[in-house]
mmCIF file of C-alpha atoms in Angstrom:
data_model
loop_
_atom_site.group_PDB
_atom_site.id
_atom_site.type_symbol
_atom_site.label_atom_id
_atom_site.label_comp_id
_atom_site.label_asym_id
_atom_site.label_seq_id
_atom_site.Cartn_x
_atom_site.Cartn_y
_atom_site.Cartn_z
ATOM 1 C CA UNK A 162 -56.053 41.813 -31.287
ATOM 2 C CA UNK A 163 -52.393 42.789 -31.644
ATOM 3 C CA UNK A 164 -50.391 41.015 -34.344
ATOM 4 C CA UNK A 165 -47.590 38.861 -32.942
ATOM 5 C CA UNK A 166 -45.594 35.704 -33.608
ATOM 6 C CA UNK A 167 -42.844 33.470 -32.243
ATOM 7 C CA UNK A 168 -39.457 33.445 -33.982
ATOM 8 C CA UNK A 169 -37.098 30.963 -32.360
ATOM 9 C CA UNK A 170 -36.189 32.203 -28.882
ATOM 10 C CA UNK A 171 -37.878 35.554 -29.546
ATOM 11 C CA UNK A 172 -41.458 36.769 -29.385
ATOM 12 C CA UNK A 173 -42.289 39.554 -31.822
ATOM 13 C CA UNK A 174 -45.103 42.104 -31.431
ATOM 14 C CA UNK A 175 -46.071 44.488 -34.231
ATOM 15 C CA UNK A 176 -46.545 47.700 -32.287
ATOM 16 C CA UNK A 177 -50.162 48.978 -32.489
ATOM 17 C CA UNK A 178 -51.143 52.637 -32.726
ATOM 18 C CA UNK A 179 -52.532 52.638 -29.182
ATOM 19 C CA UNK A 180 -49.056 51.902 -27.796
ATOM 20 C CA UNK A 181 -47.528 55.039 -29.334
ATOM 21 C CA UNK A 182 -48.354 56.840 -26.084
ATOM 22 C CA UNK A 183 -45.735 54.668 -24.341
ATOM 23 C CA UNK A 184 -41.970 54.583 -24.333
ATOM 24 C CA UNK A 185 -40.429 51.141 -23.940
ATOM 25 C CA UNK A 186 -39.761 52.075 -20.327
ATOM 26 C CA UNK A 187 -43.373 53.056 -19.613
ATOM 27 C CA UNK A 188 -44.740 50.031 -21.502
ATOM 28 C CA UNK A 189 -42.954 47.706 -19.079
ATOM 29 C CA UNK A 190 -43.448 49.873 -15.978
ATOM 30 C CA UNK A 191 -46.949 51.312 -16.391
ATOM 31 C CA UNK A 192 -48.801 49.118 -18.887
ATOM 32 C CA UNK A 193 -47.449 45.660 -18.025
ATOM 33 C CA UNK A 194 -46.435 46.690 -14.481
ATOM 34 C CA UNK A 195 -43.495 44.306 -14.607
ATOM 35 C CA UNK A 196 -41.173 44.200 -11.546
ATOM 36 C CA UNK A 197 -38.227 46.619 -11.625
ATOM 37 C CA UNK A 198 -35.683 43.852 -11.003
ATOM 38 C CA UNK A 199 -36.958 41.772 -13.913
ATOM 39 C CA UNK A 200 -37.052 44.774 -16.267
ATOM 40 C CA UNK A 201 -33.480 45.650 -15.232
ATOM 41 C CA UNK A 202 -32.404 42.102 -16.121
ATOM 42 C CA UNK A 203 -34.050 42.349 -19.534
ATOM 43 C CA UNK A 204 -32.257 45.649 -20.182
ATOM 44 C CA UNK A 205 -28.837 44.518 -18.988
ATOM 45 C CA UNK A 206 -28.985 41.190 -20.838
ATOM 46 C CA UNK A 207 -30.308 42.855 -24.004
ATOM 47 C CA UNK A 208 -33.414 40.695 -24.104
ATOM 48 C CA UNK A 209 -35.453 43.464 -25.756
ATOM 49 C CA UNK A 210 -35.027 44.748 -29.318
ATOM 50 C CA UNK A 211 -36.899 46.982 -31.717
ATOM 51 C CA UNK A 212 -36.520 46.043 -35.378
ATOM 52 C CA UNK A 213 -33.628 43.762 -34.408
ATOM 53 C CA UNK A 214 -31.571 46.491 -32.703
ATOM 54 C CA UNK A 215 -30.902 47.554 -29.120
ATOM 55 C CA UNK A 216 -33.546 50.201 -28.394
ATOM 56 C CA UNK A 217 -33.593 53.570 -26.692
ATOM 57 C CA UNK A 218 -35.965 52.891 -23.790
ATOM 58 C CA UNK A 219 -36.922 56.575 -23.468
ATOM 59 C CA UNK A 220 -38.234 57.186 -27.011
ATOM 60 C CA UNK A 221 -41.946 56.904 -27.885
ATOM 61 C CA UNK A 222 -42.937 53.647 -29.557
ATOM 62 C CA UNK A 223 -43.845 53.772 -33.241
ATOM 63 C CA UNK A 224 -46.787 51.976 -34.834
ATOM 64 C CA UNK A 225 -45.762 49.112 -37.125
ATOM 65 C CA UNK A 226 -42.291 48.622 -35.684
ATOM 66 C CA UNK A 227 -41.337 45.184 -34.355
ATOM 67 C CA UNK A 228 -40.873 44.800 -30.606
ATOM 68 C CA UNK A 229 -38.887 41.642 -29.911
ATOM 69 C CA UNK A 230 -38.666 39.940 -26.497
ATOM 70 C CA UNK A 231 -36.247 37.109 -25.721
ATOM 71 C CA UNK A 232 -38.751 35.024 -23.751
ATOM 72 C CA UNK A 233 -38.219 31.438 -24.827
ATOM 73 C CA UNK A 234 -35.014 30.579 -22.987
ATOM 74 C CA UNK A 235 -33.851 27.406 -21.251
ATOM 75 C CA UNK A 236 -34.798 27.231 -17.583
ATOM 76 C CA UNK A 237 -34.060 24.561 -15.046
ATOM 77 C CA UNK A 238 -37.167 22.664 -13.969
ATOM 78 C CA UNK A 239 -37.975 23.207 -10.302
ATOM 79 C CA UNK A 240 -40.369 20.242 -10.196
ATOM 80 C CA UNK A 241 -40.183 16.674 -11.493
ATOM 81 C CA UNK A 242 -41.986 16.373 -14.864
ATOM 82 C CA UNK A 243 -44.702 13.755 -14.371
ATOM 83 C CA UNK A 244 -47.271 12.674 -16.962
ATOM 84 C CA UNK A 245 -50.980 13.016 -16.126
ATOM 85 C CA UNK A 246 -53.833 13.126 -18.601
ATOM 86 C CA UNK A 247 -55.267 16.513 -17.618
ATOM 87 C CA UNK A 248 -57.563 18.420 -19.976
ATOM 88 C CA UNK A 249 -56.173 21.652 -21.437
ATOM 89 C CA UNK A 250 -58.789 24.377 -21.945
ATOM 90 C CA UNK A 251 -56.520 27.030 -23.488
ATOM 91 C CA UNK A 252 -52.886 27.219 -24.517
ATOM 92 C CA UNK A 253 -50.542 29.481 -26.459
ATOM 93 C CA UNK A 254 -46.812 30.247 -26.292
ATOM 94 C CA UNK A 255 -47.223 32.067 -22.954
ATOM 95 C CA UNK A 256 -50.192 30.665 -21.043
ATOM 96 C CA UNK A 257 -51.827 27.363 -20.327
ATOM 97 C CA UNK A 258 -55.166 26.746 -18.575
ATOM 98 C CA UNK A 259 -55.854 23.260 -17.216
ATOM 99 C CA UNK A 260 -59.124 21.752 -16.033
ATOM 100 C CA UNK A 261 -57.879 20.337 -12.733
ATOM 101 C CA UNK A 262 -59.476 17.119 -11.492
ATOM 102 C CA UNK A 263 -60.280 16.375 -7.844
ATOM 103 C CA UNK A 264 -57.642 14.719 -5.684
ATOM 104 C CA UNK A 265 -54.750 16.637 -7.263
ATOM 105 C CA UNK A 266 -52.709 19.367 -5.582
ATOM 106 C CA UNK A 267 -51.946 22.452 -7.664
ATOM 107 C CA UNK A 268 -48.236 22.366 -6.823
ATOM 108 C CA UNK A 269 -45.759 20.238 -4.834
ATOM 109 C CA UNK A 270 -45.164 20.935 -1.159
ATOM 110 C CA UNK A 271 -41.807 19.109 -1.247
ATOM 111 C CA UNK A 272 -39.063 19.263 -3.934
ATOM 112 C CA UNK A 273 -39.392 15.676 -5.169
ATOM 113 C CA UNK A 274 -43.178 15.399 -4.880
ATOM 114 C CA UNK A 275 -44.997 14.130 -7.965
ATOM 115 C CA UNK A 276 -48.640 13.889 -8.976
ATOM 116 C CA UNK A 277 -49.489 17.595 -8.833
ATOM 117 C CA UNK A 278 -50.816 19.826 -11.604
ATOM 118 C CA UNK A 279 -47.477 21.647 -11.775
ATOM 119 C CA UNK A 280 -45.702 18.313 -12.355
ATOM 120 C CA UNK A 281 -48.164 17.592 -15.170
ATOM 121 C CA UNK A 282 -47.604 21.061 -16.658
ATOM 122 C CA UNK A 283 -43.817 20.542 -16.539
ATOM 123 C CA UNK A 284 -44.145 17.222 -18.373
ATOM 124 C CA UNK A 285 -46.432 18.778 -20.984
ATOM 125 C CA UNK A 286 -44.014 21.639 -21.691
ATOM 126 C CA UNK A 287 -40.994 19.338 -21.758
ATOM 127 C CA UNK A 288 -42.733 16.880 -24.114
ATOM 128 C CA UNK A 289 -43.539 19.763 -26.475
ATOM 129 C CA UNK A 290 -39.903 20.909 -26.472
ATOM 130 C CA UNK A 291 -40.659 24.186 -24.713
ATOM 131 C CA UNK A 292 -37.586 25.572 -22.906
ATOM 132 C CA UNK A 293 -39.320 27.403 -20.034
ATOM 133 C CA UNK A 294 -40.919 26.090 -16.869
ATOM 134 C CA UNK A 295 -44.515 26.378 -15.641
ATOM 135 C CA UNK A 296 -45.501 28.799 -12.890
ATOM 136 C CA UNK A 297 -48.979 28.604 -11.366
ATOM 137 C CA UNK A 298 -50.680 32.000 -11.206
ATOM 138 C CA UNK A 299 -53.293 30.894 -8.661
ATOM 139 C CA UNK A 300 -54.292 27.694 -6.889
ATOM 140 C CA UNK A 301 -57.268 25.469 -6.234
ATOM 141 C CA UNK A 302 -57.693 23.241 -3.191
ATOM 142 C CA UNK A 303 -56.837 19.581 -3.713
ATOM 143 C CA UNK A 304 -60.485 18.491 -4.069
ATOM 144 C CA UNK A 305 -61.748 21.570 -5.912
ATOM 145 C CA UNK A 306 -61.964 21.130 -9.672
ATOM 146 C CA UNK A 307 -61.774 23.488 -12.620
ATOM 147 C CA UNK A 308 -59.708 26.132 -14.384
ATOM 148 C CA UNK A 309 -56.149 26.831 -13.215
ATOM 149 C CA UNK A 310 -53.881 29.294 -15.028
ATOM 150 C CA UNK A 311 -50.148 28.743 -15.574
ATOM 151 C CA UNK A 312 -47.506 31.046 -17.070
ATOM 152 C CA UNK A 313 -44.725 29.666 -19.270
ATOM 153 C CA UNK A 314 -42.033 32.328 -18.792
ATOM 154 C CA UNK A 315 -40.814 34.771 -16.157
ATOM 155 C CA UNK A 316 -42.159 37.963 -17.737
ATOM 156 C CA UNK A 317 -45.706 36.772 -18.382
ATOM 157 C CA UNK A 318 -45.731 35.210 -14.914
ATOM 158 C CA UNK A 319 -44.875 38.518 -13.240
ATOM 159 C CA UNK A 320 -47.446 40.406 -15.314
ATOM 160 C CA UNK A 321 -50.197 37.874 -14.535
ATOM 161 C CA UNK A 322 -49.364 37.925 -10.808
ATOM 162 C CA UNK A 323 -49.933 41.683 -10.812
ATOM 163 C CA UNK A 324 -53.135 41.320 -12.861
ATOM 164 C CA UNK A 325 -54.428 38.820 -10.311
ATOM 165 C CA UNK A 326 -53.614 41.179 -7.434
ATOM 166 C CA UNK A 327 -55.434 43.999 -9.246
ATOM 167 C CA UNK A 328 -58.461 41.749 -9.934
ATOM 168 C CA UNK A 329 -57.995 41.859 -13.701
ATOM 169 C CA UNK A 330 -58.271 38.080 -13.863
ATOM 170 C CA UNK A 331 -61.855 37.078 -13.164
ATOM 171 C CA UNK A 332 -62.650 33.637 -11.739
ATOM 172 C CA UNK A 333 -66.189 32.270 -11.462
ATOM 173 C CA UNK A 334 -67.138 29.235 -9.367
ATOM 174 C CA UNK A 335 -70.134 26.955 -8.980
ATOM 175 C CA UNK A 336 -70.819 25.744 -5.452
ATOM 176 C CA UNK A 337 -73.482 23.565 -3.866
ATOM 177 C CA UNK A 338 -74.269 24.673 -0.322
ATOM 178 C CA UNK A 339 -76.191 22.873 2.393
ATOM 179 C CA UNK A 340 -79.556 24.373 3.281
ATOM 180 C CA UNK A 341 -81.812 26.798 1.435
ATOM 181 C CA UNK A 342 -80.300 30.272 1.027
ATOM 182 C CA UNK A 343 -83.216 32.707 0.761
ATOM 183 C CA UNK A 344 -81.224 35.726 -0.423
ATOM 184 C CA UNK A 345 -81.023 35.741 -4.237
ATOM 185 C CA UNK A 346 -77.632 37.421 -4.335
ATOM 186 C CA UNK A 347 -75.205 39.090 -1.995
ATOM 187 C CA UNK A 348 -71.650 39.839 -0.913
ATOM 188 C CA UNK A 349 -69.799 38.260 2.005
ATOM 189 C CA UNK A 350 -67.161 40.677 3.285
ATOM 190 C CA UNK A 351 -65.533 38.856 6.205
ATOM 191 C CA UNK A 352 -61.789 38.600 6.946
ATOM 192 C CA UNK A 353 -60.296 35.106 7.062
ATOM 193 C CA UNK A 354 -57.510 33.844 9.300
ATOM 194 C CA UNK A 355 -56.086 30.565 10.562
ATOM 195 C CA UNK A 356 -58.009 28.406 13.026
ATOM 196 C CA UNK A 357 -55.763 28.087 16.108
ATOM 197 C CA UNK A 358 -57.385 24.761 16.989
ATOM 198 C CA UNK A 359 -56.871 23.005 13.646
ATOM 199 C CA UNK A 360 -53.755 22.787 11.420
ATOM 200 C CA UNK A 361 -55.505 23.185 8.056
ATOM 201 C CA UNK A 362 -58.803 24.922 8.760
ATOM 202 C CA UNK A 363 -59.440 28.634 8.288
ATOM 203 C CA UNK A 364 -62.116 30.732 9.955
ATOM 204 C CA UNK A 365 -63.685 34.180 9.836
ATOM 205 C CA UNK A 366 -61.530 36.314 12.121
ATOM 206 C CA UNK A 367 -61.429 40.053 12.731
ATOM 207 C CA UNK A 368 -57.623 39.850 12.734
ATOM 208 C CA UNK A 369 -57.555 37.878 9.462
ATOM 209 C CA UNK A 370 -56.955 38.980 5.875
ATOM 210 C CA UNK A 371 -59.633 40.839 3.936
ATOM 211 C CA UNK A 372 -61.835 38.419 1.980
ATOM 212 C CA UNK A 373 -64.771 39.283 -0.293
ATOM 213 C CA UNK A 374 -67.049 36.743 -1.995
ATOM 214 C CA UNK A 375 -69.931 37.704 -4.302
ATOM 215 C CA UNK A 376 -72.686 35.161 -4.913
ATOM 216 C CA UNK A 377 -76.004 34.642 -6.619
ATOM 217 C CA UNK A 378 -78.422 31.747 -6.286
ATOM 218 C CA UNK A 379 -78.897 29.715 -9.472
ATOM 219 C CA UNK A 380 -81.311 27.136 -8.098
ATOM 220 C CA UNK A 381 -82.784 25.774 -4.872
ATOM 221 C CA UNK A 382 -83.414 22.070 -4.303
ATOM 222 C CA UNK A 383 -85.842 21.927 -1.395
ATOM 223 C CA UNK A 384 -86.183 18.145 -1.381
ATOM 224 C CA UNK A 385 -82.426 17.749 -0.997
ATOM 225 C CA UNK A 386 -82.051 20.904 1.144
ATOM 226 C CA UNK A 387 -79.340 22.299 -1.149
ATOM 227 C CA UNK A 388 -78.673 25.619 -2.913
ATOM 228 C CA UNK A 389 -76.719 25.948 -6.154
ATOM 229 C CA UNK A 390 -74.588 29.108 -6.231
ATOM 230 C CA UNK A 391 -72.475 31.086 -8.649
ATOM 231 C CA UNK A 392 -69.585 32.818 -6.872
ATOM 232 C CA UNK A 393 -66.854 35.270 -7.781
ATOM 233 C CA UNK A 394 -63.983 36.514 -5.644
ATOM 234 C CA UNK A 395 -62.372 39.903 -5.090
ATOM 235 C CA UNK A 396 -59.663 38.175 -3.052
ATOM 236 C CA UNK A 397 -58.063 34.748 -3.132
ATOM 237 C CA UNK A 398 -57.788 33.519 0.450
ATOM 238 C CA UNK A 399 -57.234 29.864 1.274
ATOM 239 C CA UNK A 400 -60.600 28.025 1.407
ATOM 240 C CA UNK A 401 -62.365 31.382 0.941
ATOM 241 C CA UNK A 402 -65.704 30.204 -0.476
ATOM 242 C CA UNK A 403 -65.753 27.201 1.858
ATOM 243 C CA UNK A 404 -65.084 29.353 4.948
ATOM 244 C CA UNK A 405 -67.530 32.110 4.037
ATOM 245 C CA UNK A 406 -70.502 29.817 3.469
ATOM 246 C CA UNK A 407 -69.658 27.727 6.520
ATOM 247 C CA UNK A 408 -69.693 30.964 8.529
ATOM 248 C CA UNK A 409 -73.191 31.710 7.184
ATOM 249 C CA UNK A 410 -74.359 28.289 8.369
ATOM 250 C CA UNK A 411 -74.398 26.879 4.827
ATOM 251 C CA UNK A 412 -71.194 24.835 4.421
ATOM 252 C CA UNK A 413 -70.555 23.338 1.014
ATOM 253 C CA UNK A 414 -72.054 19.907 0.486
ATOM 254 C CA UNK A 415 -69.441 17.197 0.969
ATOM 255 C CA UNK A 416 -67.005 19.521 2.739
ATOM 256 C CA UNK A 417 -66.049 17.437 5.765
ATOM 257 C CA UNK A 418 -63.406 19.954 6.906
ATOM 258 C CA UNK A 419 -66.131 22.575 7.461
ATOM 259 C CA UNK A 420 -68.884 20.190 8.606
ATOM 260 C CA UNK A 421 -70.733 19.995 5.314
ATOM 261 C CA UNK A 422 -73.226 17.203 4.646
ATOM 262 C CA UNK A 423 -71.893 13.799 3.646
ATOM 263 C CA UNK A 424 -73.977 13.390 0.483
ATOM 264 C CA UNK A 425 -70.808 13.802 -1.629
ATOM 265 C CA UNK A 426 -67.273 12.562 -1.045
ATOM 266 C CA UNK A 427 -65.664 16.034 -1.328
ATOM 267 C CA UNK A 428 -66.642 19.690 -1.378
ATOM 268 C CA UNK A 429 -68.990 20.530 -4.261
ATOM 269 C CA UNK A 430 -66.934 23.373 -5.723
ATOM 270 C CA UNK A 431 -65.863 23.905 -9.339
ATOM 271 C CA UNK A 432 -63.907 26.783 -10.926
ATOM 272 C CA UNK A 433 -66.141 26.976 -13.978
ATOM 273 C CA UNK A 434 -64.843 30.080 -15.769
ATOM 274 C CA UNK A 435 -61.666 32.151 -16.048
ATOM 275 C CA UNK A 436 -61.421 35.455 -17.928
ATOM 276 C CA UNK A 437 -58.518 37.773 -18.724
ATOM 277 C CA UNK A 438 -57.089 40.045 -21.391
ATOM 278 C CA UNK A 439 -53.844 38.628 -22.775
ATOM 279 C CA UNK A 440 -51.069 41.078 -21.756
ATOM 280 C CA UNK A 441 -49.190 40.794 -25.078
ATOM 281 C CA UNK A 442 -51.905 40.339 -27.712
ATOM 282 C CA UNK A 443 -54.774 42.122 -25.867
ATOM 283 C CA UNK A 444 -56.994 39.187 -26.839
ATOM 284 C CA UNK A 445 -59.967 38.608 -24.540
ATOM 285 C CA UNK A 446 -59.591 35.051 -23.274
ATOM 286 C CA UNK A 447 -62.638 33.290 -21.785
ATOM 287 C CA UNK A 448 -62.109 29.732 -20.564
ATOM 288 C CA UNK A 449 -65.021 27.495 -19.564
ATOM 289 C CA UNK A 450 -64.143 24.368 -17.606
ATOM 290 C CA UNK A 451 -66.369 21.347 -18.325
ATOM 291 C CA UNK A 452 -67.488 19.414 -15.247
ATOM 292 C CA UNK A 453 -65.336 16.572 -13.924
ATOM 293 C CA UNK A 454 -66.725 14.113 -11.356
ATOM 294 C CA UNK A 455 -69.289 16.605 -10.096
ATOM 295 C CA UNK A 456 -72.481 16.134 -8.067
ATOM 296 C CA UNK A 457 -75.317 15.306 -10.525
ATOM 297 C CA UNK A 458 -77.075 18.592 -9.732
ATOM 298 C CA UNK A 459 -74.232 20.478 -11.427
ATOM 299 C CA UNK A 460 -75.144 18.874 -14.720
ATOM 300 C CA UNK A 461 -78.368 20.911 -14.767
ATOM 301 C CA UNK A 462 -76.089 23.812 -15.638
ATOM 302 C CA UNK A 463 -74.265 24.312 -18.945
ATOM 303 C CA UNK A 464 -70.831 25.706 -17.997
ATOM 304 C CA UNK A 465 -70.766 27.662 -21.244
ATOM 305 C CA UNK A 466 -73.853 29.601 -20.087
ATOM 306 C CA UNK A 467 -72.057 31.002 -17.013
#
């Protein structure tokens, strides 16, 4: 793990030997893959220093020198801070991972909306005296529970967005599907588009966006006619797991939007695990999300074993 610390408005990284192959320019462009516009802003506003001085962005980095980034700056909140008692699975100066409960949107759909996870994240940061604002890196459906990742500043947000696009952030789900799925594991590679006949539904469509879901069967409950699944995604389409298993004739239990059984009052879907390598410290972060208000069958599984 790379040595680092927060000093007031600045974040300081002790440059490791493995970064000597980069210049400051290539560290931002090639390693962190930060957007050109954002990097230009950091250069023009002198938000980057080495050993306290304005750096030459074209020189190779040197092990042991101090790279300083002006990350912790005041930002105007774009949502209304709103207190909610939501479990935090992981947090540092840059990231926060919540365990989202059911019945909560990830972010507001209108400027003054309250009650979402982003509102709760804004309140949490404000209460802790943090100057930035939260940015969700990905989303979960309103009634899907589990791990959701937020960034606390513009640079880490941009880096994480790119990591998500490049599938360097791994998300694992548990799902309970109607019926007995005989195949022990498999991949569903079916594009997903909007359903012309319903305002919120999605469907498998040849003209839709590419969507890939990997799954393996964890257990089969023949008496209840249910299959417990572990799923991971190569893409992040709206309702992806729900649409794919509905298309196979095995909608998720409780998922009324996709004609799932009515044994539960919402879709049985939980984002149980989130994994990434921290862009600044290179720490391997593994977050397990304990179950919240889940179907009893889920409690046969220890989320820390996934």
